[in-house]
PDB file of C-alpha atoms in Angstrom:
ATOM      1  CA  GLU A   1      33.260 225.781  38.128  1.00  0.00           C
ATOM      2  CA  SER A   2      33.865 229.145  39.694  1.00  0.00           C
ATOM      3  CA  MET A   3      33.306 230.795  36.345  1.00  0.00           C
ATOM      4  CA  ARG A   4      30.007 228.938  35.923  1.00  0.00           C
ATOM      5  CA  GLU A   5      28.864 230.119  39.336  1.00  0.00           C
ATOM      6  CA  ASN A   6      29.944 233.631  38.452  1.00  0.00           C
ATOM      7  CA  LEU A   7      28.103 233.362  35.156  1.00  0.00           C
ATOM      8  CA  LYS A   8      24.934 232.068  36.861  1.00  0.00           C
ATOM      9  CA  HIS A   9      25.251 234.806  39.489  1.00  0.00           C
ATOM     10  CA  MET A  10      25.594 237.386  36.698  1.00  0.00           C
ATOM     11  CA  GLU A  11      22.628 235.903  34.814  1.00  0.00           C
ATOM     12  CA  THR A  12      20.555 236.072  37.992  1.00  0.00           C
ATOM     13  CA  LYS A  13      21.588 239.689  38.512  1.00  0.00           C
ATOM     14  CA  LEU A  14      20.771 240.432  34.872  1.00  0.00           C
ATOM     15  CA  THR A  15      17.347 238.764  35.193  1.00  0.00           C
ATOM     16  CA  ASP A  16      16.666 240.704  38.415  1.00  0.00           C
ATOM     17  CA  ALA A  17      17.766 243.961  36.774  1.00  0.00           C
ATOM     18  CA  GLU A  18      15.567 243.268  33.741  1.00  0.00           C
ATOM     19  CA  SER A  19      12.610 242.519  36.030  1.00  0.00           C
ATOM     20  CA  GLN A  20      13.220 245.706  37.993  1.00  0.00           C
ATOM     21  CA  SER A  21      13.572 247.657  34.754  1.00  0.00           C
ATOM     22  CA  ALA A  22      10.297 246.241  33.417  1.00  0.00           C
ATOM     23  CA  ALA A  23       8.552 247.027  36.716  1.00  0.00           C
ATOM     24  CA  LEU A  24       9.922 250.567  36.709  1.00  0.00           C
ATOM     25  CA  LYS A  25       8.934 250.992  33.075  1.00  0.00           C
ATOM     26  CA  ALA A  26       5.370 249.830  33.839  1.00  0.00           C
ATOM     27  CA  GLU A  27       5.209 252.146  36.870  1.00  0.00           C
ATOM     28  CA  MET A  28       6.452 255.086  34.808  1.00  0.00           C
ATOM     29  CA  GLU A  29       3.895 254.351  32.076  1.00  0.00           C
ATOM     30  CA  ARG A  30       1.094 254.276  34.699  1.00  0.00           C
ATOM     31  CA  HIS A  31       2.395 257.542  36.143  1.00  0.00           C
ATOM     32  CA  ILE A  32       2.546 259.125  32.665  1.00  0.00           C
ATOM     33  CA  ASP A  33      -0.996 257.893  31.924  1.00  0.00           C
ATOM     34  CA  GLY A  34      -2.169 259.414  35.218  1.00  0.00           C
ATOM     35  CA  LEU A  35      -0.501 262.714  34.352  1.00  0.00           C
ATOM     36  CA  LYS A  36      -2.092 262.685  30.882  1.00  0.00           C
ATOM     37  CA  THR A  37      -5.500 262.094  32.456  1.00  0.00           C
ATOM     38  CA  GLU A  38      -4.926 264.954  34.927  1.00  0.00           C
ATOM     39  CA  LEU A  39      -3.795 267.222  32.091  1.00  0.00           C
ATOM     40  CA  GLU A  40      -6.882 266.407  30.003  1.00  0.00           C
ATOM     41  CA  ALA A  41      -9.168 267.052  32.990  1.00  0.00           C
ATOM     42  CA  SER A  42      -7.365 270.317  33.719  1.00  0.00           C
ATOM     43  CA  GLN A  43      -7.675 271.411  30.088  1.00  0.00           C
ATOM     44  CA  ALA A  44     -11.387 270.557  30.066  1.00  0.00           C
ATOM     45  CA  LYS A  45     -11.881 272.537  33.276  1.00  0.00           C
ATOM     46  CA  SER A  46      -9.938 275.449  31.791  1.00  0.00           C
ATOM     47  CA  ILE A  47     -12.173 275.425  28.701  1.00  0.00           C
ATOM     48  CA  ASP A  48     -15.285 275.322  30.921  1.00  0.00           C
ATOM     49  CA  LEU A  49     -14.002 278.221  33.017  1.00  0.00           C
ATOM     50  CA  GLU A  50     -13.167 280.230  29.907  1.00  0.00           C
ATOM     51  CA  SER A  51     -16.646 279.597  28.507  1.00  0.00           C
ATOM     52  CA  SER A  52     -18.186 280.663  31.812  1.00  0.00           C
ATOM     53  CA  LEU A  53     -16.062 283.792  31.858  1.00  0.00           C
ATOM     54  CA  VAL A  54     -17.097 284.709  28.309  1.00  0.00           C
ATOM     55  CA  ALA A  55     -20.767 284.142  29.189  1.00  0.00           C
ATOM     56  CA  GLU A  56     -20.380 286.245  32.339  1.00  0.00           C
ATOM     57  CA  ARG A  57     -18.709 289.037  30.375  1.00  0.00           C
ATOM     58  CA  GLU A  58     -21.499 289.021  27.812  1.00  0.00           C
ATOM     59  CA  ALA A  59     -24.150 289.061  30.557  1.00  0.00           C
ATOM     60  CA  SER A  60     -22.344 291.923  32.304  1.00  0.00           C
ATOM     61  CA  ALA A  61     -22.101 293.896  29.067  1.00  0.00           C
ATOM     62  CA  ALA A  62     -25.819 293.364  28.416  1.00  0.00           C
ATOM     63  CA  LYS A  63     -26.684 294.438  31.982  1.00  0.00           C
ATOM     64  CA  TYR A  64     -24.447 297.507  31.627  1.00  0.00           C
ATOM     65  CA  SER A  65     -26.214 298.468  28.382  1.00  0.00           C
ATOM     66  CA  GLU A  66     -29.582 297.954  30.054  1.00  0.00           C
ATOM     67  CA  LEU A  67     -28.577 300.146  33.006  1.00  0.00           C
ATOM     68  CA  GLU A  68     -27.181 302.820  30.683  1.00  0.00           C
ATOM     69  CA  ALA A  69     -30.485 302.891  28.775  1.00  0.00           C
ATOM     70  CA  GLU A  70     -32.406 303.121  32.046  1.00  0.00           C
ATOM     71  CA  LYS A  71     -30.127 305.950  33.232  1.00  0.00           C
ATOM     72  CA  THR A  72     -30.655 307.839  29.962  1.00  0.00           C
ATOM     73  CA  SER A  73     -34.417 307.383  30.271  1.00  0.00           C
ATOM     74  CA  ILE A  74     -34.440 308.613  33.878  1.00  0.00           C
ATOM     75  CA  GLU A  75     -32.262 311.608  32.969  1.00  0.00           C
ATOM     76  CA  ALA A  76     -34.635 312.519  30.122  1.00  0.00           C
ATOM     77  CA  GLU A  77     -37.662 312.169  32.425  1.00  0.00           C
ATOM     78  CA  LEU A  78     -35.994 314.349  35.069  1.00  0.00           C
ATOM     79  CA  GLN A  79     -35.097 316.950  32.439  1.00  0.00           C
ATOM     80  CA  ASP A  80     -38.721 316.998  31.255  1.00  0.00           C
ATOM     81  CA  ARG A  81     -39.926 317.427  34.839  1.00  0.00           C
ATOM     82  CA  ILE A  82     -37.440 320.227  35.476  1.00  0.00           C
ATOM     83  CA  GLU A  83     -38.493 322.032  32.294  1.00  0.00           C
ATOM     84  CA  SER A  84     -42.164 321.577  33.184  1.00  0.00           C
ATOM     85  CA  HIS A  85     -41.559 322.867  36.717  1.00  0.00           C
ATOM     86  CA  ASN A  86     -39.582 325.832  35.395  1.00  0.00           C
ATOM     87  CA  ALA A  87     -42.431 326.631  32.978  1.00  0.00           C
ATOM     88  CA  GLU A  88     -44.909 326.487  35.909  1.00  0.00           C
ATOM     89  CA  VAL A  89     -42.696 328.769  37.993  1.00  0.00           C
ATOM     90  CA  GLU A  90     -42.431 331.224  35.095  1.00  0.00           C
ATOM     91  CA  SER A  91     -46.219 331.155  34.598  1.00  0.00           C
ATOM     92  CA  ILE A  92     -46.730 331.819  38.328  1.00  0.00           C
ATOM     93  CA  ARG A  93     -44.260 334.719  38.145  1.00  0.00           C
ATOM     94  CA  GLU A  94     -46.082 336.206  35.186  1.00  0.00           C
ATOM     95  CA  ASN A  95     -49.429 335.840  36.988  1.00  0.00           C
ATOM     96  CA  LEU A  96     -47.948 337.398  40.108  1.00  0.00           C
ATOM     97  CA  THR A  97     -46.568 340.345  38.101  1.00  0.00           C
ATOM     98  CA  HIS A  98     -49.953 340.753  36.397  1.00  0.00           C
ATOM     99  CA  MET A  99     -51.732 340.630  39.771  1.00  0.00           C
ATOM    100  CA  GLN A 100     -49.284 343.153  41.262  1.00  0.00           C
ATOM    101  CA  THR A 101     -49.917 345.462  38.305  1.00  0.00           C
ATOM    102  CA  LYS A 102     -53.674 345.094  38.793  1.00  0.00           C
ATOM    103  CA  LEU A 103     -53.292 345.734  42.527  1.00  0.00           C
ATOM    104  CA  THR A 104     -51.183 348.829  41.885  1.00  0.00           C
ATOM    105  CA  ASP A 105     -53.772 350.061  39.340  1.00  0.00           C
ATOM    106  CA  ALA A 106     -56.598 349.350  41.794  1.00  0.00           C
ATOM    107  CA  GLU A 107     -54.750 351.169  44.576  1.00  0.00           C
ATOM    108  CA  SER A 108     -54.153 354.133  42.253  1.00  0.00           C
ATOM    109  CA  GLN A 109     -57.837 354.196  41.255  1.00  0.00           C
ATOM    110  CA  SER A 110     -58.850 353.881  44.892  1.00  0.00           C
ATOM    111  CA  ALA A 111     -56.580 356.764  45.870  1.00  0.00           C
ATOM    112  CA  ALA A 112     -57.948 358.867  42.980  1.00  0.00           C
ATOM    113  CA  LEU A 113     -61.549 358.094  43.975  1.00  0.00           C
ATOM    114  CA  LYS A 114     -60.771 358.846  47.583  1.00  0.00           C
ATOM    115  CA  ALA A 115     -59.191 362.150  46.600  1.00  0.00           C
ATOM    116  CA  GLU A 116     -62.133 362.925  44.355  1.00  0.00           C
ATOM    117  CA  MET A 117     -64.593 362.197  47.147  1.00  0.00           C
ATOM    118  CA  GLU A 118     -62.837 364.432  49.594  1.00  0.00           C
TER     119      GLU A 118
END
């Protein structure tokens, strides 16, 4: 009798342990499924971020090229303006030298005429 009670007690314990094991197994499977879902979402987000980063890099590279071209254009325009200004300054210098020569000649002629008249 005592052995039967012991056996029933052990069977009950075994049934309880099996139930607990099944419950734990189901809980672990749900937890694993949740982790898989989180991992998939994280991987998708990572792919999206990487795509965004690549697009941003390409846009930045295009903008950099555009700005470099604009800089080159502005530098060329400034160089043209400087050369044009320098040419104007040189022309003014030449005119000034020519005018000074004419003035000196006129002063010399005036002095010669004045001396002749005296």
